[in-house]
Amino acid sequence: MVFKPFTHIARHSFAKVAPHGYAQSLVAGAQQSYATSLAPFSNHPSTRFTKPGSAQFQGAFQFSTAAPNSSVKTGTSAAVVAGHDAGLDAYYAAWQKHQNQHTETPEKEWKQFQFAKRIGWVASPAVSFDGKSKDTDNDDIVTSKQPSRAGTVRTASAAVLDGARWAKEEAAEAEAMVKVNNAIAKEIADIQQKALDATAEVQSAKVDGPSNAEEMQAAAVTQSSVSPRSSPAVSRSTPTSPISDVTKATSLPEDDFARTQLEHIVSLRAAGRYAEIPRAFESLIRSNLRPDTQAYNALLQAALRVPGSRYQVTQKALDVYSDLLHRQVRPDSETYTVLLELLAQRSLENHAARTFLEKSKSRYGTINGKDGFLLQSQANEFKMLLDDNSLNTAMKLFELSTASSVQPIFSANTYDMLITACATSGQVDSMIQVYSHMEAQQVKPHATLFAPMIEAFAKSGDLKSSVECYNGYRSLAIADDNGTFAIIQRKDKEVYAAVIKGYTVCGRIEDAQNFLKKITNSFTNVQGEGKLRLQEIRQHVLLNGLLQGTLETGRLQEAYTLTEVPELNAVTRTQALQRICVEAADGENAQLATSILAQLPQSDEASSNSMMAIFALTVRQQNIEQARDMWSSISAGLITHGKSLIEPATRYAMLLVQKGHIDEALLEARRSFTHARNTVEVQANPAELTELIDECIEVISKTMVNNGHFPSPPASLNLMWAMIENGGLLAPVTELVLASIGPEHISMLQGEDLNLILNAEAGIVGSNSLQLDPVHVARFSDLVDHATALRMPLEPTTVRSIDLALKSISYQRPDLMSRWQSFIAAPIPAATPVPRAPMKHANVAFEDDTYDPYAASTDFRGSAIIAEELEKPGSNTSAHLNEALQTLRNIRRAGRHPRAVVYAKLINAAAKESRTNLVHDILGMARNDMPFVPGSRIVRHGWTSILDAMTGACLTSGNRKEAAEYHQELLDMGSAPSANTFGLYITTLKESTKTFDEATEAVKIFHRAQTEGVEATSFLYNALIGKLGKARRIDDCLYYFGEMRTRGIRPTSVTYGTIVNALCRVSDERFAMELFDEMESMPNYKPRPAPYNSIMQFFLVTKRDSKKVLEYYNRMVANNIQPTMHTYKLLIDTHATLSPVDMPAAEAVFKTIRSKGMRPEAVHYASLIHAKGCVAHDMPGARATFDSVISGSEGIRPQACLYQALFESMVAKHQVRDTDSLLAQMAAQGVQTTAYIANTLIHGWAMEKDMSRAKQVWEGLGMEKKEPSTYEAMTRAYLAVEDREGAKAVVGEMLGRGYPSAVAGKIVELLG
């Protein structure tokens, strides 16, 4: 077994480069010079249980530290490290050699040795950001190589590696910042010296002239801002020639080549070819030409845009600036702007990262009463963030730039980022300094900077300055209202919220409420959009101002009282409750947190965040039962968590380990880790996630050791597979796992499990360790004996590992070596994956039909209780399932188990709740409690129901591949899935296969069910007829409808509804009405709204007959059938769109919905918007309804149907060019564009003869969202502008999608 290699960290790789040298790491910025990739070996069989490659960190700069009598080795890398010059070593070696010769004869010839080569040396190779060397044959650069250590047992945890990675990047950046600080100090000294020289010259000549007081004063101010530790550098590094204010053209050689080189660099930047700029820049340096400011700015942009980590970007940018100062080139406004914005952004990111880590520490870091981080990597990262100096460096650069005689021109965005960074970090004085400079330069400010400034003043206790800051914003806003451009992008509600929050934080609640009243009173006489704006401001201010400030001061109960104010709408109240719930849970107030959680919608993301906070509270309190219940709820929504689930899963596993539930702990951890690896959010950086999971696995294993708990053999295998799935085994954890596997457990191993354990044990035995425990040898011997006795095919990697291990212990166990060689020599079947639980018993003879081998251990009474709980009526099915699971746990704790059919019912119930993990848990319990017995018909019948339920559960969750596996397992037993399961195969067909002809696939599935001897049911026929009806294959629908009757299967109301819907699709009015009447007269008829909705929609959309729609609605009410929300939508459409149009009646439907105790949905408002805009041509009324709903006043979230209705109205009024702002609003609110919205926009742009915009909508939709109606809309658009070739291309793409012929033929006919 090859374990994960220990990633060696060479501490000397952090050696510093020359103080002002143009570092190689800058020119080769994209080059991973510190890592040696082992990717070519990633496909080798020996890496099956290891990571694809390992990184070997090498020393970038090394020099000899030999004894005085040792000679200098030829070829040793000569590097400049902390001022050390390797050239001097050569002279020293020559002198040493001369001394050793003990001769007084002087050398005949003096030798010149090569000194260190700095930037600009002609012979250095040109290296680009892409890591490719231009002069690969140059022998002057010698890199130090170390042999790779593949196969070394990993002895360091992922936390150490993670800390080293952080240390490397942070150390390099800190070094770059030191160089920049020194360069800044040097430039300050240059300015001072320049001023003093000028003054002395004037005094000596005794000539009256203008003084340089302005520059001296700026230099003095700048000098006072420099930190004391940088002052000595100023006095030591005063240059002989000052930096010129502007680098003039005369500073470069006046030849065509120089100008061509500089123009080439600028042109590369203009073309966006940033990866080529470093190579061109070094070519300029090697030609002994001096770069100008534009060249440095181009190189700076290249350093920012070439891919790399955010830490490397900052380091490279500072290296560029350091070299610019070293070559005495004057930075311009662009140089300072880029650096200031980069450092400010880095400061903001670090502040956010520190806040996140602090929250993580408070939630999950408390273990046994001790505070700290859960993972060591988090502690290392937090320490690095605390040492961050980005903002201080940015302020020094700002002070230096503003102290110059030629002051740079900064944009409003630069001031905004710098002020926001200062405000966020609490540096109020620096914030004031930057804002004052912005005012002096008469730069129009961004509105976004005022809210952070107001909050910063308030947090520092300076409420007076907060109010003054607000007054300044107010003055600018008033000027803006009067038509004077004074501020960029108004942020009124954010500023209002900041002021109220400031009052609240400072304890002046009454002033905050008075200020809110003033805001409300200022909107007294406004109408229309003004009222909507007031509502939006009030919601934002109450949530982010008054309530947030109350929370930050710890007054949770008072914050909860604020949620009862009538001004809060439903959406804002939910957000407020979520924040209070999280703060209460993090503040150990379990009672308040749980009471609020009960008020939150279960499917909402807010509820998910709140559950996570309460779960962390229960873990900190070590309340195992509550933690388990909360974890079950969280696990049901795994898709909403992803990578963020790793830390709570690890902490939960630690709690379970502490309480002795080892098996459950390892199972939950593995499940969460697997889900995190499968999420889209982490695919960009899988290595970081792998290291994180490695560290979590080690933390869990250490918890087991510290608490004296060891995993059972099944749990050990679970942990082993968790490590394998994450890339490879961890040596310390593997030894802990193997310790729990004894001879009695080895005899039960088979298949992949045996291969895995053999590999792991062979890797330990074959490591030739001097401290090898004899237990490993004994266990390895038992494993080999078991594998040879089974004659089981072994994988090639396992065979090689066993060979190496046997060679190392052959002197101890020659008999084992002999048996192994005999086993290898014998013919063995090829290695094939062995299923974990094979069930191939189709031809088993049953000895006794009535014998049940598990009858003695079955709890029949408990089984009845569980079945009764699951079958309880009511909508709270989740609570019923949890109660049933609790009963199941109690039964199993007593050493008994329920009946097999109860396991099947539990699986079905868990699948309906979308709790996929629970489904597999229940199956695992069944396999453990009552394994399949081939000789028992009762057991076979029970397992048929269980596997049938598993097949249906997998189909419900969309996992058809896994469903096929359980289906095959049923066939191997001589059984088959039930008819209802085959019905699920049909109903879950949507986009599950390569073809979109679902009707044909449905017929194939139906025929397969008949082939496997399944007795068809009404559900199976209903599913088949439904798919055929959607494909408009009405003849097939009627054929299977008749076959259903012939076979004695009585049609249900669902069947009639399905066939009526199919007839309506093909406009067969007479037959549809006849079957509808037949349905109502059937003795087994169960009233259902679906058939009524289908025929009402038919008369609404196809026949346009309002009387018929209302007639069937009245029949529906007369049969005591409760109308659905879709029924009410059809009513609104009938009143508002069919003649005679009755808009008041349409609006009265909303009152009817509310009178039934329900709330109107987005589709109802969409119908009303469409009617007002497209039928009544009342565009202002349609827009007013839309704005009212979108604002949240109706308690409805923005949905695509609302935008679709408004877009249809705008297209009808030829206002398609006004839709861009609404599309941007959709994107900001997270509303996805649907095919129907795209159809409307394509039609609108085609009417405007703007096919470029129509094509933009078409291509932006994406292949997966396109529907037949979309292809029809685009085809019509091309034909409208007489572009038949474009229309043919669209139809050709549509035909390749495999749509049913009835659907595709309608679009093909458009071409004529």
Short mmCIF file of N, CA, C and O in Angstrom, two decimals, residues 882-935:
data_model
loop_
_atom_site.label_atom_id
_atom_site.label_comp_id
_atom_site.label_asym_id
_atom_site.label_seq_id
_atom_site.Cartn_x
_atom_site.Cartn_y
_atom_site.Cartn_z
N ASN A 882 -40.18 11.16 11.62
CA ASN A 882 -39.23 11.25 12.74
C ASN A 882 -39.70 10.42 13.94
O ASN A 882 -38.88 9.78 14.62
N GLU A 883 -41.00 10.41 14.19
CA GLU A 883 -41.52 9.58 15.27
C GLU A 883 -41.30 8.10 14.97
O GLU A 883 -40.93 7.31 15.85
N ALA A 884 -41.53 7.71 13.73
CA ALA A 884 -41.32 6.32 13.35
C ALA A 884 -39.85 5.93 13.48
O ALA A 884 -39.52 4.82 13.93
N LEU A 885 -38.96 6.84 13.12
CA LEU A 885 -37.53 6.55 13.24
C LEU A 885 -37.12 6.41 14.70
O LEU A 885 -36.27 5.58 15.04
N GLN A 886 -37.72 7.21 15.56
CA GLN A 886 -37.42 7.09 16.98
C GLN A 886 -37.86 5.72 17.51
O GLN A 886 -37.13 5.07 18.28
N THR A 887 -39.02 5.27 17.08
CA THR A 887 -39.48 3.93 17.47
C THR A 887 -38.54 2.86 16.94
O THR A 887 -38.22 1.88 17.63
N LEU A 888 -38.06 3.05 15.69
CA LEU A 888 -37.12 2.09 15.11
C LEU A 888 -35.83 2.02 15.92
O LEU A 888 -35.30 0.93 16.17
N ARG A 889 -35.34 3.18 16.34
CA ARG A 889 -34.10 3.18 17.15
C ARG A 889 -34.31 2.43 18.47
O ARG A 889 -33.43 1.70 18.92
N ASN A 890 -35.45 2.66 19.08
CA ASN A 890 -35.72 1.97 20.35
C ASN A 890 -35.79 0.45 20.16
O ASN A 890 -35.29 -0.32 20.99
N ILE A 891 -36.39 0.03 19.05
CA ILE A 891 -36.48 -1.41 18.78
C ILE A 891 -35.08 -1.99 18.59
O ILE A 891 -34.75 -3.05 19.13
N ARG A 892 -34.26 -1.30 17.83
CA ARG A 892 -32.93 -1.85 17.54
C ARG A 892 -32.02 -1.80 18.75
O ARG A 892 -31.11 -2.62 18.89
N ARG A 893 -32.22 -0.79 19.63
CA ARG A 893 -31.42 -0.77 20.86
C ARG A 893 -31.71 -1.98 21.73
O ARG A 893 -30.84 -2.43 22.48
N ALA A 894 -32.92 -2.50 21.64
CA ALA A 894 -33.29 -3.68 22.41
C ALA A 894 -32.82 -4.97 21.76
O ALA A 894 -33.13 -6.06 22.24
N GLY A 895 -32.09 -4.89 20.65
CA GLY A 895 -31.57 -6.07 19.99
C GLY A 895 -32.56 -6.73 19.06
O GLY A 895 -32.35 -7.89 18.68
N ARG A 896 -33.64 -6.04 18.68
CA ARG A 896 -34.64 -6.62 17.80
C ARG A 896 -34.77 -5.75 16.54
O ARG A 896 -34.06 -4.75 16.39
N HIS A 897 -35.66 -6.11 15.66
CA HIS A 897 -35.84 -5.36 14.42
C HIS A 897 -37.28 -5.49 13.95
O HIS A 897 -37.99 -6.43 14.32
N PRO A 898 -37.76 -4.55 13.12
CA PRO A 898 -39.13 -4.63 12.60
C PRO A 898 -39.22 -5.60 11.42
O PRO A 898 -38.22 -6.16 10.97
N ARG A 899 -40.41 -5.75 10.88
CA ARG A 899 -40.63 -6.61 9.72
C ARG A 899 -40.04 -5.96 8.47
O ARG A 899 -39.85 -4.74 8.40
N ALA A 900 -39.78 -6.81 7.46
CA ALA A 900 -39.17 -6.30 6.23
C ALA A 900 -40.08 -5.30 5.55
O ALA A 900 -39.62 -4.28 5.00
N VAL A 901 -41.39 -5.52 5.56
CA VAL A 901 -42.31 -4.60 4.91
C VAL A 901 -42.29 -3.23 5.58
O VAL A 901 -42.52 -2.20 4.93
N VAL A 902 -41.98 -3.20 6.88
CA VAL A 902 -41.88 -1.92 7.58
C VAL A 902 -40.65 -1.16 7.10
O VAL A 902 -40.67 0.07 6.94
N TYR A 903 -39.55 -1.88 6.89
CA TYR A 903 -38.37 -1.23 6.32
C TYR A 903 -38.72 -0.61 4.96
O TYR A 903 -38.29 0.51 4.64
N ALA A 904 -39.50 -1.33 4.17
CA ALA A 904 -39.89 -0.80 2.86
C ALA A 904 -40.74 0.47 3.01
O ALA A 904 -40.56 1.44 2.27
N LYS A 905 -41.65 0.48 3.97
CA LYS A 905 -42.47 1.67 4.19
C LYS A 905 -41.62 2.85 4.67
O LYS A 905 -41.86 4.00 4.27
N LEU A 906 -40.64 2.58 5.53
CA LEU A 906 -39.75 3.65 5.98
C LEU A 906 -38.95 4.23 4.81
O LEU A 906 -38.75 5.44 4.72
N ILE A 907 -38.49 3.36 3.92
CA ILE A 907 -37.74 3.83 2.75
C ILE A 907 -38.63 4.71 1.88
O ILE A 907 -38.21 5.78 1.41
N ASN A 908 -39.86 4.29 1.65
CA ASN A 908 -40.78 5.11 0.84
C ASN A 908 -41.05 6.45 1.50
O ASN A 908 -41.09 7.49 0.82
N ALA A 909 -41.25 6.45 2.82
CA ALA A 909 -41.52 7.71 3.52
C ALA A 909 -40.32 8.64 3.46
O ALA A 909 -40.48 9.86 3.26
N ALA A 910 -39.11 8.11 3.63
CA ALA A 910 -37.90 8.94 3.56
C ALA A 910 -37.70 9.49 2.16
O ALA A 910 -37.26 10.64 1.98
N ALA A 911 -38.02 8.69 1.14
CA ALA A 911 -37.89 9.16 -0.24
C ALA A 911 -38.84 10.31 -0.54
O ALA A 911 -38.49 11.26 -1.24
N LYS A 912 -40.07 10.24 0.00
CA LYS A 912 -41.03 11.32 -0.22
C LYS A 912 -40.56 12.62 0.41
O LYS A 912 -40.90 13.70 -0.06
N GLU A 913 -39.76 12.52 1.50
CA GLU A 913 -39.23 13.71 2.15
C GLU A 913 -37.90 14.14 1.56
O GLU A 913 -37.24 15.05 2.09
N SER A 914 -37.45 13.45 0.49
CA SER A 914 -36.18 13.75 -0.19
C SER A 914 -34.97 13.59 0.73
O SER A 914 -33.98 14.29 0.60
N ARG A 915 -35.05 12.66 1.65
CA ARG A 915 -33.95 12.40 2.58
C ARG A 915 -33.19 11.17 2.07
O ARG A 915 -33.32 10.06 2.56
N THR A 916 -32.36 11.42 1.06
CA THR A 916 -31.66 10.34 0.38
C THR A 916 -30.73 9.59 1.31
O THR A 916 -30.63 8.35 1.26
N ASN A 917 -30.02 10.31 2.15
CA ASN A 917 -29.09 9.65 3.07
C ASN A 917 -29.83 8.72 4.03
O ASN A 917 -29.35 7.62 4.33
N LEU A 918 -30.99 9.16 4.49
CA LEU A 918 -31.77 8.32 5.39
C LEU A 918 -32.24 7.05 4.69
O LEU A 918 -32.30 5.98 5.30
N VAL A 919 -32.56 7.16 3.41
CA VAL A 919 -32.96 5.97 2.65
C VAL A 919 -31.88 4.91 2.70
O VAL A 919 -32.14 3.73 2.96
N HIS A 920 -30.64 5.31 2.44
CA HIS A 920 -29.54 4.35 2.45
C HIS A 920 -29.24 3.85 3.87
O HIS A 920 -28.81 2.71 4.06
N ASP A 921 -29.46 4.71 4.85
CA ASP A 921 -29.29 4.27 6.24
C ASP A 921 -30.25 3.13 6.57
O ASP A 921 -29.86 2.12 7.18
N ILE A 922 -31.50 3.31 6.18
CA ILE A 922 -32.50 2.28 6.49
C ILE A 922 -32.16 0.98 5.77
O ILE A 922 -32.29 -0.11 6.33
N LEU A 923 -31.71 1.08 4.52
CA LEU A 923 -31.31 -0.13 3.81
C LEU A 923 -30.15 -0.82 4.52
O LEU A 923 -30.13 -2.05 4.64
N GLY A 924 -29.19 -0.01 5.00
CA GLY A 924 -28.07 -0.60 5.72
C GLY A 924 -28.52 -1.31 7.00
O GLY A 924 -28.00 -2.38 7.34
N MET A 925 -29.50 -0.72 7.69
CA MET A 925 -30.02 -1.38 8.89
C MET A 925 -30.68 -2.72 8.52
O MET A 925 -30.50 -3.72 9.22
N ALA A 926 -31.43 -2.72 7.42
CA ALA A 926 -32.10 -3.95 7.00
C ALA A 926 -31.08 -5.03 6.64
O ALA A 926 -31.24 -6.20 7.00
N ARG A 927 -30.04 -4.66 5.91
CA ARG A 927 -29.02 -5.64 5.54
C ARG A 927 -28.32 -6.19 6.78
O ARG A 927 -27.94 -7.36 6.83
N ASN A 928 -28.14 -5.33 7.79
CA ASN A 928 -27.47 -5.77 9.01
C ASN A 928 -28.39 -6.61 9.89
O ASN A 928 -27.95 -7.59 10.51
N ASP A 929 -29.68 -6.24 9.96
CA ASP A 929 -30.61 -6.92 10.87
C ASP A 929 -31.13 -8.24 10.32
O ASP A 929 -31.35 -9.18 11.07
N MET A 930 -31.35 -8.28 9.02
CA MET A 930 -31.95 -9.48 8.45
C MET A 930 -31.38 -9.75 7.07
O MET A 930 -32.03 -9.51 6.05
N PRO A 931 -30.13 -10.24 7.00
CA PRO A 931 -29.50 -10.54 5.70
C PRO A 931 -30.33 -11.53 4.91
O PRO A 931 -31.11 -12.33 5.45
N PHE A 932 -30.16 -11.46 3.59
CA PHE A 932 -30.94 -12.32 2.71
C PHE A 932 -30.58 -13.79 2.92
O PHE A 932 -29.40 -14.16 2.98
N VAL A 933 -31.60 -14.64 3.02
CA VAL A 933 -31.42 -16.08 3.19
C VAL A 933 -32.02 -16.76 1.96
O VAL A 933 -33.25 -16.72 1.76
N PRO A 934 -31.21 -17.39 1.13
CA PRO A 934 -31.74 -17.95 -0.12
C PRO A 934 -32.81 -19.01 0.09
O PRO A 934 -33.71 -19.17 -0.72
N GLY A 935 -32.77 -19.77 1.18
CA GLY A 935 -33.70 -20.87 1.35
C GLY A 935 -35.02 -20.52 1.96
O GLY A 935 -35.82 -21.42 2.24
#
